[in-house]
XYZ file of C-alpha atoms in Angstrom:
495
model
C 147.401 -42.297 -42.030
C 145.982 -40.151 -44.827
C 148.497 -39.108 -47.594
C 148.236 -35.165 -47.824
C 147.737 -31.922 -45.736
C 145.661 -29.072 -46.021
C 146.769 -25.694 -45.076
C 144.882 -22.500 -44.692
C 147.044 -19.586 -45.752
C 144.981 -16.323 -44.452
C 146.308 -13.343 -45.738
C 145.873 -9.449 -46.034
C 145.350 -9.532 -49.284
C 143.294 -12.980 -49.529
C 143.008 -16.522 -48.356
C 144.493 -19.464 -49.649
C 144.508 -23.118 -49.616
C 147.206 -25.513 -50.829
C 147.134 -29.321 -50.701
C 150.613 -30.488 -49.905
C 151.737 -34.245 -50.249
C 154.188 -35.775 -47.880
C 157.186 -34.605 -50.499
C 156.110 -30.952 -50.446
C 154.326 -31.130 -54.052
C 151.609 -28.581 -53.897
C 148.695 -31.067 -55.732
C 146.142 -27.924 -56.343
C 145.819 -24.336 -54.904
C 143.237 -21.711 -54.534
C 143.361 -17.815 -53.657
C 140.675 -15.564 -53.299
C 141.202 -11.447 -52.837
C 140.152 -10.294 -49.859
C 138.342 -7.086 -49.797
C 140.569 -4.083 -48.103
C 138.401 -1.504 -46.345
C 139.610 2.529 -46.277
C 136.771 4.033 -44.111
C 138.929 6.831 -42.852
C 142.894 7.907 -43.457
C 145.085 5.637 -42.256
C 142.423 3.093 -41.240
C 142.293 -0.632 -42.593
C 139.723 -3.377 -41.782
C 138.320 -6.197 -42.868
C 134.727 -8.150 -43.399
C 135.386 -10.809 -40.660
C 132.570 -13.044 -42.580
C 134.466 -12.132 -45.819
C 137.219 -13.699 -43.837
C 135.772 -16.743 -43.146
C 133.545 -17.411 -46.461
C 136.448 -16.505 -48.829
C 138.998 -19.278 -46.819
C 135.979 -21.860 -46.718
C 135.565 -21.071 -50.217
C 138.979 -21.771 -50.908
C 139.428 -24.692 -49.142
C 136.499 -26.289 -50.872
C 138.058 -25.547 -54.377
C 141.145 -27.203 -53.407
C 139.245 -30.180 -52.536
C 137.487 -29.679 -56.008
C 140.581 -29.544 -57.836
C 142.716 -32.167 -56.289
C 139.708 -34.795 -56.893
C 141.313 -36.654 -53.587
C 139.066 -38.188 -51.298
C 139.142 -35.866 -48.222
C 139.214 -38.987 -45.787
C 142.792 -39.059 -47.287
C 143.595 -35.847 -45.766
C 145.562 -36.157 -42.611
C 145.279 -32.926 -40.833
C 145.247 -29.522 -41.498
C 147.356 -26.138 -40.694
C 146.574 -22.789 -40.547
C 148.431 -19.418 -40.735
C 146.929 -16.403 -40.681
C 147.684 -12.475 -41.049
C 148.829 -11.908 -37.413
C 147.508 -8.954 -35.187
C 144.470 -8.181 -37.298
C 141.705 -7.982 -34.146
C 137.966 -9.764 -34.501
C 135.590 -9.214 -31.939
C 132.055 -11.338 -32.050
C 129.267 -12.560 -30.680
C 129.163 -15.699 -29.175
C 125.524 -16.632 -29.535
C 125.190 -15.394 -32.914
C 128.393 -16.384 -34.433
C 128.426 -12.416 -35.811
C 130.870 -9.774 -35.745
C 130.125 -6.906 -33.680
C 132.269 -4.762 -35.822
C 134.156 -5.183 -38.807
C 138.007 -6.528 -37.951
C 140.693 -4.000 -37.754
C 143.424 -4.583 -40.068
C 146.868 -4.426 -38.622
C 147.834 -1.622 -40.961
C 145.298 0.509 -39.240
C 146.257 3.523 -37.657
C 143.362 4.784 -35.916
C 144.304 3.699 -32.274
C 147.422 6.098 -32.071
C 146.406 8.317 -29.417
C 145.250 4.762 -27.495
C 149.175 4.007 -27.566
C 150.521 7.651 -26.520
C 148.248 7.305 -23.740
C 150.053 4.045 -22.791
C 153.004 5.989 -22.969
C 151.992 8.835 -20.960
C 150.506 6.011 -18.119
C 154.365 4.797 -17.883
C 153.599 1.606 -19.214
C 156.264 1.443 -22.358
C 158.581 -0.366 -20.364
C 156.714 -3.029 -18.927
C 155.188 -3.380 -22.433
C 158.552 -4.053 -23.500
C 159.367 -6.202 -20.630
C 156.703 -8.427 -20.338
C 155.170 -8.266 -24.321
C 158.776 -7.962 -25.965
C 157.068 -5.722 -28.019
C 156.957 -1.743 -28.776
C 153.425 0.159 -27.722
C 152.072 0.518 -31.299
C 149.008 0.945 -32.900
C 150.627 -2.660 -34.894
C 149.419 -4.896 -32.526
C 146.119 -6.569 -31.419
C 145.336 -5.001 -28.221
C 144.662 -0.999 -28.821
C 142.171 -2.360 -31.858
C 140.246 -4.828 -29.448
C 139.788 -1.602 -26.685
C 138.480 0.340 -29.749
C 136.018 -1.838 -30.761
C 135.285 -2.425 -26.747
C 134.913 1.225 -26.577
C 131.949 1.453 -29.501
C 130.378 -2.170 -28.881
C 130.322 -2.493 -25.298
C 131.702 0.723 -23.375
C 130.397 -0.756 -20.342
C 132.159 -3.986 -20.512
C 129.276 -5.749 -19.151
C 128.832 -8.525 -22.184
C 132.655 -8.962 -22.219
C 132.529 -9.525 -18.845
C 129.388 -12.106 -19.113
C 131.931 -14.365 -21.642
C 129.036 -13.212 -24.500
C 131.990 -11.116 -26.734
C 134.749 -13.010 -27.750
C 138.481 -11.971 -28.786
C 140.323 -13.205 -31.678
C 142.971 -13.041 -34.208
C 142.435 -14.469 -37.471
C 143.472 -18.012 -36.391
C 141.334 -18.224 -33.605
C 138.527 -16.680 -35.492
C 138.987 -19.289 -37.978
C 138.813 -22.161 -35.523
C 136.115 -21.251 -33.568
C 134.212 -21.257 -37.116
C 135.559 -24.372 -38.453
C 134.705 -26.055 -35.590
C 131.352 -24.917 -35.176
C 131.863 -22.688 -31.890
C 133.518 -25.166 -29.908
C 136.957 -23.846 -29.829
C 138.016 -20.198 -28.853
C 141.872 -21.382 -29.032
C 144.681 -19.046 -30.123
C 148.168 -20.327 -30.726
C 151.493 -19.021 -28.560
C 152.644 -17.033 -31.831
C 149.549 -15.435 -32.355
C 149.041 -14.374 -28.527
C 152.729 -13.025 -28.938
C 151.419 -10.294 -31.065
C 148.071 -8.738 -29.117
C 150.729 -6.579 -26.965
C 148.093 -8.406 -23.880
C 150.235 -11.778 -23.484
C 153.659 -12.173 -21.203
C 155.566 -13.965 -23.699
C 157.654 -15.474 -20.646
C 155.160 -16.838 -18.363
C 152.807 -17.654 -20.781
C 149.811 -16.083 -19.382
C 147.765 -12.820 -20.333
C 149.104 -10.023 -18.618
C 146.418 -8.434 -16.208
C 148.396 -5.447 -15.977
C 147.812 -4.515 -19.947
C 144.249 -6.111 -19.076
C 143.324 -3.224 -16.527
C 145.241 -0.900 -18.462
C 142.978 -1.036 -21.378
C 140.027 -2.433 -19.540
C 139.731 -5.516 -21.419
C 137.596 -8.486 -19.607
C 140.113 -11.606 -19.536
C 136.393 -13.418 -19.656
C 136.863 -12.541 -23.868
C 140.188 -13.748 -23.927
C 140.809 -17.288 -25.727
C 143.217 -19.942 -24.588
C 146.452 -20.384 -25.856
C 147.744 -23.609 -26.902
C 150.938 -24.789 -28.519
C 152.123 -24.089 -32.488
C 151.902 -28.115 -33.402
C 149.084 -30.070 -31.795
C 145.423 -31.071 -32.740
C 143.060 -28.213 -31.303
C 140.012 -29.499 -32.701
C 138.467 -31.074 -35.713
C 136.459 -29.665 -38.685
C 133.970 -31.075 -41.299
C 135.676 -31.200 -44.813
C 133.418 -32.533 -47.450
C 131.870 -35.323 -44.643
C 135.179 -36.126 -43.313
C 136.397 -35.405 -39.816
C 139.572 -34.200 -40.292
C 141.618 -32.804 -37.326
C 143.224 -29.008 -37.354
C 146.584 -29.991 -36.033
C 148.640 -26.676 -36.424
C 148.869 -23.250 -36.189
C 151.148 -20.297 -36.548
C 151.195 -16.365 -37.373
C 152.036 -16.058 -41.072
C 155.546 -15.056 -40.204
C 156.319 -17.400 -37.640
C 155.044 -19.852 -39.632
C 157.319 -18.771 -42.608
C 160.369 -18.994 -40.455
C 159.239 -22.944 -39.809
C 158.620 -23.474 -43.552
C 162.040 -22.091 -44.438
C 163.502 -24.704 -41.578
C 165.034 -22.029 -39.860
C 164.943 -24.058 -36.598
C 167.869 -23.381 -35.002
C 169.386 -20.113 -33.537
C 171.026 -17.782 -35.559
C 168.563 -18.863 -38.593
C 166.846 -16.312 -40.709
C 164.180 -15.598 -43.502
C 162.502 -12.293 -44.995
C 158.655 -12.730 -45.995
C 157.946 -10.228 -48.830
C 154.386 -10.102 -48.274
C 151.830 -7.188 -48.384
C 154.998 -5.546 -45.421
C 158.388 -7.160 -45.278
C 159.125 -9.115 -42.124
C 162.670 -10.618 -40.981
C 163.035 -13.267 -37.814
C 165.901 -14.628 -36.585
C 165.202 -17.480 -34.221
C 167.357 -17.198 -31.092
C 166.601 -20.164 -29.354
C 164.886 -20.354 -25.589
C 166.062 -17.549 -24.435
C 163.912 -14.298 -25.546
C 166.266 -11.584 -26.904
C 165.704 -7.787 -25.690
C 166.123 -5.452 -28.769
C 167.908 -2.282 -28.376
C 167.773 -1.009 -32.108
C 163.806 -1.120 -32.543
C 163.193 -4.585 -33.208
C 160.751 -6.892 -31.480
C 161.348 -10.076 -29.089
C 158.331 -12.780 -30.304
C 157.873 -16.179 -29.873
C 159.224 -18.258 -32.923
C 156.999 -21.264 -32.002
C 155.807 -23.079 -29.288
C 155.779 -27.151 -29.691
C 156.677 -30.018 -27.293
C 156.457 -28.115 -24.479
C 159.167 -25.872 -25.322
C 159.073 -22.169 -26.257
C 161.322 -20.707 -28.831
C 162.088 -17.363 -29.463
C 162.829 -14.816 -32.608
C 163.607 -11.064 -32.963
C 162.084 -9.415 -35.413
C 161.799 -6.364 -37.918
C 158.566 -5.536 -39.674
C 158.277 -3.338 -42.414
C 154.789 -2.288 -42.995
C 154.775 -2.001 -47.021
C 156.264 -4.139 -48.867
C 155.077 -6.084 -51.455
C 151.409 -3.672 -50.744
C 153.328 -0.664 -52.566
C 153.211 -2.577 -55.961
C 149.601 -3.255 -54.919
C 149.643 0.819 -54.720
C 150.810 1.234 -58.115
C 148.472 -1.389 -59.903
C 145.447 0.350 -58.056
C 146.153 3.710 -57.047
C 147.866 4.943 -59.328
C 147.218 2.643 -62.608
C 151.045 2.226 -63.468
C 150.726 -1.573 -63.934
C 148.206 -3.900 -64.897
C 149.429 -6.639 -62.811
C 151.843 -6.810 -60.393
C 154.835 -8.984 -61.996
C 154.873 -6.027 -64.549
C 156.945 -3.976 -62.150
C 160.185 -6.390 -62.534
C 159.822 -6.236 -66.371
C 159.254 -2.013 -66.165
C 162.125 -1.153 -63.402
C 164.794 -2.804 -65.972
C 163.784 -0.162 -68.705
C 165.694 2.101 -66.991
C 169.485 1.993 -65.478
C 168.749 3.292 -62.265
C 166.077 5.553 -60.436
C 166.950 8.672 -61.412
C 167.501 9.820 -58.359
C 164.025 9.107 -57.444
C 163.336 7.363 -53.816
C 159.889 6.603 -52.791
C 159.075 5.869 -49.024
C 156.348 3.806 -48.853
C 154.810 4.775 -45.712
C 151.583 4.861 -46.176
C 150.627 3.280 -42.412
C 153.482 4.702 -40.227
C 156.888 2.833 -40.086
C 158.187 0.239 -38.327
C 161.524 -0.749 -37.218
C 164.036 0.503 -36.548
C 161.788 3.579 -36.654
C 158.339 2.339 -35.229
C 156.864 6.208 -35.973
C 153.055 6.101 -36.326
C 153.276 9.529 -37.864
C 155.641 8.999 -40.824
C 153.681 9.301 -44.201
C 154.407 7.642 -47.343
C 156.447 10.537 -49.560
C 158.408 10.566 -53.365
C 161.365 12.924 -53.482
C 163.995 13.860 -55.631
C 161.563 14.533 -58.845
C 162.605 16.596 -61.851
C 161.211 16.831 -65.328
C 162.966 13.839 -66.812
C 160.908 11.575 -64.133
C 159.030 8.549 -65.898
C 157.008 5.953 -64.978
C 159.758 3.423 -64.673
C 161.676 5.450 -62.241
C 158.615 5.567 -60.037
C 158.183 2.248 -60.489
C 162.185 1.013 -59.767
C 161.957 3.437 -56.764
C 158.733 1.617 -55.548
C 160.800 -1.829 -56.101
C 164.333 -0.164 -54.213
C 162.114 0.561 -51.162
C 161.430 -2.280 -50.272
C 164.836 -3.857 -50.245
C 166.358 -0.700 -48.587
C 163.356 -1.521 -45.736
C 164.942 -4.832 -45.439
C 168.608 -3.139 -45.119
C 167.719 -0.983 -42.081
C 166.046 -4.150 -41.166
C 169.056 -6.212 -41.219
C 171.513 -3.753 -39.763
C 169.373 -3.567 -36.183
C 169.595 -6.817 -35.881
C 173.359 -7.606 -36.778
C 173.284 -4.403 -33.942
C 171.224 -6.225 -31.195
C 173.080 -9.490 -32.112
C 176.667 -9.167 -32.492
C 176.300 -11.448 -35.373
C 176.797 -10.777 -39.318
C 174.524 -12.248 -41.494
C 175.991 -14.727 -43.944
C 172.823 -15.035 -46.200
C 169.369 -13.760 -46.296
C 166.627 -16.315 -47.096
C 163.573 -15.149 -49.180
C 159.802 -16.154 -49.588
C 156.369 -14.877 -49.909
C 154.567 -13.735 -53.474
C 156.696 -10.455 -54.110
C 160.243 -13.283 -53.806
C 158.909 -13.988 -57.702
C 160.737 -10.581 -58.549
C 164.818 -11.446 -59.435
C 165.127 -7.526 -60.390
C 164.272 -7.353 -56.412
C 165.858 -10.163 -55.204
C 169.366 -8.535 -57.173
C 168.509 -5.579 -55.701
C 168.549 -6.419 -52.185
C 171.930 -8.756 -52.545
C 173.229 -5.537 -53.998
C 172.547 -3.380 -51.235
C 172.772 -6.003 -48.182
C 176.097 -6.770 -49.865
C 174.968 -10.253 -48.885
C 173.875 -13.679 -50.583
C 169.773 -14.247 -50.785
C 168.465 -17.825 -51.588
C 165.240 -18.335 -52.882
C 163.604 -21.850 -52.273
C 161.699 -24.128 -54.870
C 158.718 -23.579 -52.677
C 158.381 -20.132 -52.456
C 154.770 -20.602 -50.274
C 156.490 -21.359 -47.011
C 154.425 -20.024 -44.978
C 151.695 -22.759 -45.794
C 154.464 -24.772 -46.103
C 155.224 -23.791 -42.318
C 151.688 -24.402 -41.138
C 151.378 -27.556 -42.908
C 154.819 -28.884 -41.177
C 153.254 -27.880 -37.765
C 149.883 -29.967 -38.548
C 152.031 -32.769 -40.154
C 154.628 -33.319 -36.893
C 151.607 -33.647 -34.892
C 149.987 -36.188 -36.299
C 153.323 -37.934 -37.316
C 152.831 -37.145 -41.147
C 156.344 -36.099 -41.154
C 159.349 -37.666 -38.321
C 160.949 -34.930 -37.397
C 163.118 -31.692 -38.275
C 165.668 -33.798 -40.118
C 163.320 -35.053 -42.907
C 161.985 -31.347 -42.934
C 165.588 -30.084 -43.903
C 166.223 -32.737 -46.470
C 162.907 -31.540 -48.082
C 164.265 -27.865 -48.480
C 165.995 -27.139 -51.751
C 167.249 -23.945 -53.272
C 165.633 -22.571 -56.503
C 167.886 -19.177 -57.048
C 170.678 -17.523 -55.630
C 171.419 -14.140 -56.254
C 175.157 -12.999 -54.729
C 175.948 -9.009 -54.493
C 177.402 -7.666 -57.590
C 177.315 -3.392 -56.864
C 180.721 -1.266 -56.178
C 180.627 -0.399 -52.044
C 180.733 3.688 -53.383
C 177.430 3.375 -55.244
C 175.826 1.214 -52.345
C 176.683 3.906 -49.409
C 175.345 6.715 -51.944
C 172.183 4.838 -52.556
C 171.716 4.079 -48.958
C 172.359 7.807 -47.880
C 170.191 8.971 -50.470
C 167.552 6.546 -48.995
C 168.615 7.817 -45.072
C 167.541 11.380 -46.252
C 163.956 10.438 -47.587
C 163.124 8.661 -45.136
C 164.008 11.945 -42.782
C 161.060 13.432 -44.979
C 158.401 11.254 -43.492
C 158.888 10.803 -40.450
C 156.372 12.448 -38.122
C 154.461 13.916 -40.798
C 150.470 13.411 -39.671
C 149.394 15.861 -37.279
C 148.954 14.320 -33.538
């Protein structure tokens, strides 16, 4: 049994690889930025070989670092940014186009015609999901539509289909398997998260070739095996980024919940074996799929999270690194009235409008920078409010505490922030990387690294806690004030 386990962390923003140890200690890590791609307004994609060279480049520094002898390594996990669609040749290895981002707008009028067809409620049915540009499979029929309009390659088996995981796979182990896991599959808007199959409905609906389509295998379980410095080391689990957070923050039992702030915001609730139907704009997805069991989650996505301090670094030169925006928003008392709606790709629940545009209201001449920049901060916890309040909707069920991880979980002037306005507890763990903690969980159970969920909780341990300290008067003010932007950009871009 070797003593540690890799995982592959592919995100928006870059890829990452962290060497855990069977106590959780993270021995070495490595990030590179991954290049983001604006060709048009509202469109996002990616270098798929970018991709691939920047998480094999990563992975290869870990090794570097660490100094262990990769014969010690007992199996490795991937998560990946979920949705984002690859399409490639499968005698050349290449991309036919670049991958489309799952920020990207550009498929809208793909998804009103889905509407107009009568097909909204048998996406909902059957994908648990809302018809959105979001989601894997309007990307794929673009790229269809400009690589092979005539489907005839797709149909031959020569294209293949692929999120980032299975993208990943099929490269680390050298073409031999086009595998996608059950959380991944949950998220193309193709796959009926209740039978487990594609749906061939969607399929003809889009004209997509189920020849292209890869198989879908469980969350924990070795897929395949990889090269890593001349060892054979197998790659034993696999999980969207979020789902895979929800693992790593051993939510594993219903009623369980995390927020990821990432490049968006994402909350998941697991709700057991039984799939959930949202009727406040959330989505039904699978949780994870292990042991021959399915579990589900509902979720709430907010596009921009942590990707609107990104804005201000880079568009708009207000920082010069990120972590400078906790430091700047506690210059000043409060915003100034200032709100900022950060949506710069549409927003998602509970409002899911692809037209809403990113908009700052409520200026006047005593505006600074740090009001810009608190506002930019406030957003994203008031994203995670509406967030939370469709789900304690759909649920019945109050949320006792909020759990928090991903890069932008750093920031206590956030963290307060949203305890202040959820008027709810938020825990941050010690390991605040829990989605590669997730994925490397996943790979570990498999190859019985770690015994079971009981160790896994034992592991966990709590590195902050921030409990809500603002008068109920100013909270309902702020939140109205919030309410009223956000009426400002909704439906904004022409149709």
């Amino acid at each position: 049994m070797g003593r540690y386990i890799l995982t592959l962390d592919q995100g928006t923003t870059s890829s990452r690889a962290i060497l855990f140890d069977r106590d959780q200690n993270m021995l070495a890590v490595a990030q590179k930025e991954l290049r983001q791609i604006y060709p048009r307004e509202g469109w996002v994609e990616h270098d798929p070989m970018e991709i691939w060279s920047s998480q094999y480049a990563v992975m290869m520094e870990v090794i570097a670092q660490s100094g262990v002898d990769t014969k010690e390594i007992a199996a490795i996990g991937l998560a990946n940014q979920r949705e984002t669609t690859v399409v490639w040749d499968k005698l050349t290895g290449l991309p036919v186009y670049n991958a489309i981002c799952w920020q990207c707008r550009r498929t809208a009028d793909i998804i009103d015609r889905l509407r107009s067809d009568g097909l909204e409620e048998h996406i909902r049915k059957i994908t648990g999901l809302i018809p959105d540009a979001y989601f894997s499979a309007s990307k794929l029929k673009w790229i269809l539509d400009k690589a092979d309009p005539k489907r005839e390659r797709a149909r031959k088996g020569e294209l293949l289909f692929g999120t980032v995981d299975c993208w990943l796979v099929w490269k680390l182990t050298g073409g031999k398997r086009h595998v996608t896991d059950a959380t991944n599959a949950s998220r193309t808007m193709l796959y009926d998260i209740h039978t487990g199959n594609w749906d061939d409905t969607l399929l003809r609906a889009l004209d997509i070739p189920r020849e292209m389509l890869p198989e879908v295998v469980e969350c924990s379980g070795v897929v395949g095996h990889t090269d890593v410095a001349g060892a054979r080391v197998p790659i034993a689990g696999m999980a969207g980024d979020q789902q895979a957070a929800l693992f790593g923050q051993t939510c594993f039992s219903p009623g369980e919940a995390k927020n990821t702030y990432g490049t968006g915001c994402f909350l998941l609730m697991n709700t057991g074996e039984t799939p959930f139907e949202s009727k406040n704009g959330l989505l039904t997805t699978i949780a994870m799929a292990r042991d021959g069991k399915v579990q589900y989650a509902l979720e709430g996505s907010a596009f921009t999270g942590g990707a609107v301090i990104q804005w201000l670094r880079d568009e708009l030169d207000f920082l010069n690194e990120s972590p400078e925006a906790e430091s700047i928003a506690k210059t000043v008392p409060d915003t100034g009235g200032v709100y900022l709606v950060p949506a710069f790709t549409g927003l998602g629940a509970p409002y899911w409008d692809m037209y809403a545009r990113g908009c700052l209201v409520g200026l006047t001449r005593g505006t600074g920078r740090a009001h810009i920049v608190r506002a930019a901060q406030e957003s994203i916890a008031y994203q995670v409010r509406d967030l939370v309040d469709a789900m304690e909707k759909d649920t019945g069920l109050a949320l006792t505490g909020l759990n928090a991880d991903g890069g932008a979980s750093r920031d206590s002037f956030l963290l307060q922030f949203q305890a202040d306005i959820l008027d709810k507890p938020v825990r941050r763990p010690v390991i605040r990387e829990t989605t590669a903690l997730g994925a490397a969980y996943l790979a570990g159970l498999a190859v019985d690294f770690w015994t079971g969920d009981g160790e896994l909780r034992q592991l966990w341990r709590e590195d902050a806690f921030f409990s809500p300290a603002m008068e109920p008067q100013r909270r309902r003010d702020l939140l109205n004030g919030w309410h009223k932007a956000v009426g400002r950009a909704l439906n904004w871009a022409e149709r």
